[in-house]
Amino acid sequence: MAGPALRPWFAAWARHLRPGDLLVLFLALGASVGSALFLWQGGRPDKAVVKAGGRIFAEVDLKTPRTFEVPGPLGITRIEIQPGRARVASDPGPRQYCVRQGWLSTSGAVAICAPNQVSLALSGSRADYDSLNY
Amino acid sequence: MTPSTTERILTPTPDDQRVARHAAAAIVLTVAEAAIPLPLPGVKPGLANIITLVVLVRWGWREAAWVALLRVLVGSLVLGQFLAPGFFLSLAGGVASLVVLALSRYLPPRLFGPVSQSILAAFAHIGGQLVVARAWLVPHDGVFYLVPVFALAAALFGLINGLMAARLLAEHSAPATGDGTRSGLVR
């Protein structure tokens, strides 16, 4: 990036850096990156909770991809899990709202298939809601 | 007889005049910097801290504290921020960084120069501001959401300000070149 013309310019400034200054600078940049990793991961979900008829049907982690079928009054709702995200792949309900929500990837996100009484919710260390019920 | 207050004359010592000169330079930088549009409130280069650093190295912590606090006070008066939330944030940041600068003088000077002091003071500045913001202005942990942005800004602007202070100090202590371009800030 820095052309040869800029090299003396950089050298003139770098002369004023002492060894400990570089250490402090790297610690400062590390603190920035570290605080970003620590503070900005709250929205990342770590498990999916599937409910059928108001009861917990399954609680799965979001690490291994899989699909499973949840029976309801209208038929079978298929839930698909992939690393870090989950969706309702198909549902027998008439309006398909939960299917059309697509992939859920933030903690606290919920897809509710009300006609078939199935819900899919992602939970993590920090959620946007305390609880949801229907 | 005790002279009346109208007869009493305050004679500024050379020390007072030096503090006033440095504080004036810092205030000019504060006011000039307020004209720079920045995307986030609270992220500022803090160019006036170059003056604080130079004064700290050349004249000691006491004078640096005078310059920094006068700069906060008069800068806020000039910008119409006196006693507004921004004034208390600046004051908290200024006091916190002065404390850290006082401690930083115990670092071995062969290894740690003005750049280290500048970065450490910049982090103390955001630390002091965040404590006041969290305790008083925004009593919610949401204020910490922007910590990574503030920390990155502190690292970058701390580096830049520190380099400028180091260069001013080095150029002043070097033998005069006679080209007459030397800054008057560190005289």
Coordinates of C-alpha atoms in Angstrom, one line a residue:
Chain A
M1 CA 0.0 0.0 0.0
A2 CA 2.7 2.5 1.0
G3 CA 4.7 3.4 -2.0
P4 CA 8.5 3.9 -1.8
A5 CA 7.9 7.7 -1.8
L6 CA 6.2 7.4 1.6
R7 CA 8.9 5.3 3.2
P8 CA 11.0 8.2 4.5
W9 CA 7.8 9.8 5.8
F10 CA 7.0 6.7 7.8
A11 CA 10.5 6.4 9.0
A12 CA 10.5 10.0 10.3
W13 CA 7.5 9.2 12.4
A14 CA 8.6 5.7 13.5
R15 CA 11.7 7.2 14.9
H16 CA 9.6 8.5 17.8
L17 CA 8.3 5.1 18.7
R18 CA 10.0 3.4 21.6
P19 CA 9.8 -0.4 22.1
G20 CA 7.3 -0.1 25.0
D21 CA 5.2 2.2 22.8
L22 CA 4.6 -0.6 20.3
L23 CA 3.7 -2.9 23.2
V24 CA 1.1 -0.4 24.5
L25 CA -0.2 0.1 21.0
F26 CA -0.7 -3.6 20.4
L27 CA -2.4 -4.0 23.8
A28 CA -4.7 -1.1 22.9
L29 CA -5.6 -2.6 19.6
G30 CA -6.0 -6.0 21.3
A31 CA -8.4 -4.4 23.9
S32 CA -10.5 -2.9 21.0
V33 CA -10.7 -6.2 19.2
G34 CA -11.3 -8.2 22.4
S35 CA -14.0 -5.9 23.6
A36 CA -15.7 -6.1 20.2
L37 CA -15.6 -9.9 20.4
F38 CA -16.8 -9.9 24.0
L39 CA -19.6 -7.3 23.7
W40 CA -20.9 -7.8 20.2
Q41 CA -21.7 -11.6 20.4
G42 CA -24.8 -11.3 22.6
G43 CA -27.0 -11.6 19.5
R44 CA -25.6 -14.9 18.5
P45 CA -27.9 -17.8 19.4
D46 CA -26.6 -21.0 20.8
K47 CA -29.7 -23.3 20.8
A48 CA -33.1 -23.7 19.2
V49 CA -36.2 -24.5 21.1
V50 CA -39.1 -26.2 19.2
K51 CA -42.5 -26.3 20.9
A52 CA -45.5 -28.3 19.8
G53 CA -48.9 -27.7 21.4
G54 CA -47.3 -25.4 24.0
R55 CA -44.9 -28.1 25.2
I56 CA -41.2 -28.3 24.5
F57 CA -40.7 -30.8 21.7
A58 CA -37.0 -30.5 21.3
E59 CA -34.1 -28.3 22.4
V60 CA -31.1 -28.6 20.1
D61 CA -27.8 -26.8 19.7
L62 CA -27.0 -24.9 16.5
K63 CA -23.8 -26.8 15.7
T64 CA -24.7 -29.8 13.6
P65 CA -27.0 -29.5 10.6
R66 CA -30.1 -31.7 10.8
T67 CA -33.9 -31.7 10.1
F68 CA -36.7 -33.1 12.1
E69 CA -40.4 -33.4 11.8
V70 CA -42.8 -32.1 14.4
P71 CA -46.4 -33.5 14.4
G72 CA -49.3 -31.1 15.0
P73 CA -53.1 -31.1 14.5
L74 CA -52.8 -30.3 10.8
G75 CA -49.9 -32.5 9.9
I76 CA -46.1 -32.5 10.0
T77 CA -44.0 -29.3 10.4
R78 CA -40.4 -29.8 9.2
I79 CA -37.7 -27.8 11.1
E80 CA -34.2 -27.4 9.6
I81 CA -31.1 -26.6 11.6
Q82 CA -27.8 -25.4 10.3
P83 CA -24.8 -24.1 12.1
G84 CA -25.8 -20.8 13.6
R85 CA -29.3 -20.7 12.1
A86 CA -32.6 -22.5 11.9
R87 CA -35.9 -22.3 9.9
V88 CA -39.2 -23.8 9.4
A89 CA -38.7 -25.7 6.1
S90 CA -42.3 -26.6 5.5
D91 CA -45.6 -26.4 7.4
P92 CA -49.2 -27.6 6.5
G93 CA -50.7 -24.2 7.7
P94 CA -52.7 -22.2 5.2
R95 CA -50.8 -18.9 5.3
Q96 CA -47.2 -20.1 5.6
Y97 CA -46.1 -17.2 7.7
C98 CA -43.5 -19.2 9.7
V99 CA -42.0 -20.7 6.5
R100 CA -41.8 -17.3 4.8
Q101 CA -39.8 -15.9 7.7
G102 CA -36.9 -17.8 6.3
W103 CA -33.7 -18.4 8.3
L104 CA -33.6 -17.2 11.9
S105 CA -30.1 -16.3 13.1
T106 CA -30.4 -13.9 16.1
S107 CA -31.1 -14.9 19.6
G108 CA -34.7 -14.2 20.6
A109 CA -36.0 -14.7 17.0
V110 CA -39.2 -16.7 16.8
A111 CA -41.2 -18.4 14.0
I112 CA -44.7 -19.4 15.0
C113 CA -46.8 -21.8 13.0
A114 CA -50.0 -21.0 14.9
P115 CA -52.4 -23.3 12.9
N116 CA -50.2 -26.3 13.5
Q117 CA -49.3 -25.1 17.1
V118 CA -45.6 -25.4 16.4
S119 CA -43.0 -22.7 17.3
L120 CA -39.3 -22.4 16.7
A121 CA -37.3 -20.0 18.9
L122 CA -33.6 -19.3 19.1
S123 CA -32.1 -18.5 22.5
G124 CA -28.7 -17.3 23.5
S125 CA -27.0 -15.5 26.3
R126 CA -29.0 -12.3 25.6
A127 CA -32.5 -12.4 24.2
D128 CA -34.7 -9.5 23.0
Y129 CA -37.8 -10.9 24.9
D130 CA -38.2 -12.3 28.4
S131 CA -40.8 -14.7 27.3
L132 CA -43.3 -15.3 24.5
N133 CA -46.5 -17.2 24.8
Y134 CA -49.6 -18.0 22.8
Chain B
M1 CA -3.6 48.8 56.1
T2 CA -4.9 46.1 53.9
P3 CA -5.3 47.4 50.4
S4 CA -8.8 47.4 49.0
T5 CA -9.6 44.9 46.3
T6 CA -9.6 47.6 43.7
E7 CA -6.0 48.5 44.6
R8 CA -4.7 45.0 44.7
I9 CA -2.7 44.1 41.6
L10 CA -2.1 40.6 40.6
T11 CA 1.2 40.2 38.8
P12 CA 1.3 37.1 36.7
T13 CA 4.5 35.2 37.2
P14 CA 6.4 33.7 34.2
D15 CA 4.9 30.3 35.2
D16 CA 1.4 31.8 34.9
Q17 CA 2.1 33.2 31.5
R18 CA 3.5 29.9 30.3
V19 CA 0.4 28.1 31.5
A20 CA -1.8 30.6 29.9
R21 CA 0.1 30.3 26.5
H22 CA -0.2 26.6 26.5
A23 CA -3.8 26.6 27.6
A24 CA -4.6 29.1 24.8
A25 CA -3.0 26.8 22.3
A26 CA -5.0 23.8 23.6
I27 CA -8.2 25.8 23.5
V28 CA -7.6 26.8 19.9
L29 CA -7.2 23.1 19.0
T30 CA -10.4 22.2 20.9
V31 CA -12.4 24.9 19.1
A32 CA -10.9 24.0 15.7
E33 CA -11.6 20.4 16.3
A34 CA -15.3 21.0 17.1
A35 CA -15.7 22.1 13.5
I36 CA -14.7 18.6 12.2
P37 CA -17.8 16.6 11.3
L38 CA -17.5 13.1 12.9
P39 CA -19.9 10.2 12.5
L40 CA -20.3 9.3 16.2
P41 CA -20.8 11.6 19.1
G42 CA -17.9 11.1 21.6
V43 CA -15.3 10.1 19.0
K44 CA -12.9 13.1 18.7
P45 CA -9.2 13.3 17.8
G46 CA -8.5 15.2 21.0
L47 CA -5.7 17.2 19.4
A48 CA -5.5 19.5 22.5
N49 CA -4.0 16.5 24.3
I50 CA -0.8 17.0 22.3
I51 CA -0.3 20.2 24.2
T52 CA -1.0 18.4 27.5
L53 CA 1.6 15.8 26.7
V54 CA 4.3 18.3 25.7
V55 CA 3.7 20.3 28.8
L56 CA 3.8 17.2 30.9
V57 CA 7.1 16.1 29.6
R58 CA 8.7 19.6 29.6
W59 CA 7.1 21.3 32.6
G60 CA 5.8 18.5 34.8
W61 CA 2.4 17.2 35.8
R62 CA 1.2 20.2 37.8
E63 CA 1.4 22.5 34.8
A64 CA -0.1 19.8 32.5
A65 CA -3.1 19.6 34.9
W66 CA -3.5 23.3 34.8
V67 CA -3.4 23.4 31.1
A68 CA -5.8 20.4 30.7
L69 CA -8.4 21.7 33.1
L70 CA -8.3 25.3 31.9
R71 CA -8.7 23.9 28.4
V72 CA -11.8 21.9 29.5
L73 CA -13.3 24.9 31.2
V74 CA -12.6 27.6 28.6
G75 CA -13.2 25.3 25.7
S76 CA -16.7 24.5 27.0
L77 CA -17.4 28.2 27.6
V78 CA -16.3 29.1 24.1
L79 CA -18.4 26.3 22.5
G80 CA -21.4 27.0 24.7
Q81 CA -21.2 23.6 26.4
F82 CA -20.4 24.8 29.9
L83 CA -22.3 22.7 32.5
A84 CA -24.0 20.8 29.7
P85 CA -23.6 17.0 29.7
G86 CA -20.7 17.2 27.3
F87 CA -18.8 19.4 29.7
F88 CA -19.0 16.9 32.5
L89 CA -18.0 14.1 30.1
S90 CA -14.9 16.1 29.1
L91 CA -14.1 16.9 32.7
A92 CA -14.4 13.3 33.8
G93 CA -12.2 12.2 30.8
G94 CA -9.7 15.0 31.5
V95 CA -9.4 14.1 35.2
A96 CA -9.1 10.4 34.5
S97 CA -6.4 10.9 31.9
L98 CA -4.5 13.3 34.3
V99 CA -4.5 10.6 36.9
V100 CA -3.1 8.0 34.4
L101 CA -0.6 10.5 33.2
A102 CA 0.6 11.1 36.8
L103 CA 1.1 7.3 37.1
S104 CA 2.7 7.0 33.6
R105 CA 5.7 9.0 34.7
Y106 CA 6.9 6.0 36.7
L107 CA 7.3 4.0 33.4
P108 CA 10.9 3.6 32.4
P109 CA 11.5 6.4 29.9
R110 CA 13.9 4.4 27.8
L111 CA 11.1 2.0 26.8
F112 CA 7.9 4.2 27.1
G113 CA 7.7 7.6 25.4
P114 CA 4.9 10.1 24.8
V115 CA 3.2 7.7 22.5
S116 CA 2.6 5.3 25.4
Q117 CA 1.4 8.1 27.6
S118 CA -0.9 9.4 24.9
I119 CA -2.5 6.0 24.3
L120 CA -2.9 5.3 28.0
A121 CA -4.4 8.7 28.6
A122 CA -6.8 8.3 25.7
F123 CA -8.0 5.0 27.3
A124 CA -8.4 6.7 30.7
H125 CA -10.3 9.5 28.9
I126 CA -12.9 7.1 27.5
G127 CA -13.0 5.2 30.8
G128 CA -13.8 8.3 32.8
Q129 CA -16.4 9.4 30.3
L130 CA -18.1 6.0 30.3
V131 CA -18.2 5.9 34.1
V132 CA -20.0 9.3 34.2
A133 CA -22.2 8.3 31.2
R134 CA -23.2 5.0 32.8
A135 CA -23.7 6.4 36.3
W136 CA -25.6 9.6 35.3
L137 CA -26.5 10.3 31.7
V138 CA -27.5 6.8 30.4
P139 CA -28.1 4.6 33.4
H140 CA -28.2 1.4 31.2
D141 CA -25.5 -1.1 30.2
G142 CA -26.3 -0.1 26.6
V143 CA -23.6 2.6 26.7
F144 CA -21.0 -0.2 26.8
Y145 CA -22.2 -1.4 23.4
L146 CA -20.0 1.2 21.7
V147 CA -16.9 0.5 23.8
P148 CA -15.1 -1.2 20.9
V149 CA -15.5 1.8 18.7
F150 CA -14.3 4.2 21.4
A151 CA -11.4 1.9 22.2
L152 CA -10.3 1.7 18.6
A153 CA -10.6 5.5 18.3
A154 CA -8.5 5.9 21.5
A155 CA -5.8 3.6 20.1
L156 CA -5.6 5.4 16.8
F157 CA -5.9 9.0 17.9
G158 CA -3.7 8.2 20.9
L159 CA -1.0 7.0 18.6
I160 CA -1.3 10.0 16.3
N161 CA -1.4 12.6 19.1
G162 CA 1.5 10.8 20.8
L163 CA 3.6 10.8 17.7
M164 CA 2.9 14.5 17.1
A165 CA 3.8 15.3 20.8
A166 CA 7.0 13.2 20.5
R167 CA 8.0 15.0 17.3
L168 CA 7.4 18.5 18.8
L169 CA 9.5 17.5 21.9
A170 CA 12.3 16.0 19.8
E171 CA 12.4 19.0 17.4
H172 CA 12.5 21.4 20.3
S173 CA 15.4 19.7 22.1
A174 CA 17.4 19.3 18.9
P175 CA 19.9 22.0 18.0
A176 CA 18.2 24.9 16.2
T177 CA 18.1 24.6 12.5
G178 CA 17.8 28.3 11.9
D179 CA 15.0 28.0 9.4
G180 CA 12.6 29.8 11.7
T181 CA 9.8 27.3 11.2
R182 CA 9.8 26.0 14.7
S183 CA 6.5 25.8 16.4
G184 CA 6.0 28.3 19.2
L185 CA 3.8 26.0 21.2
V186 CA 6.6 24.4 23.2
R187 CA 8.7 27.5 23.8

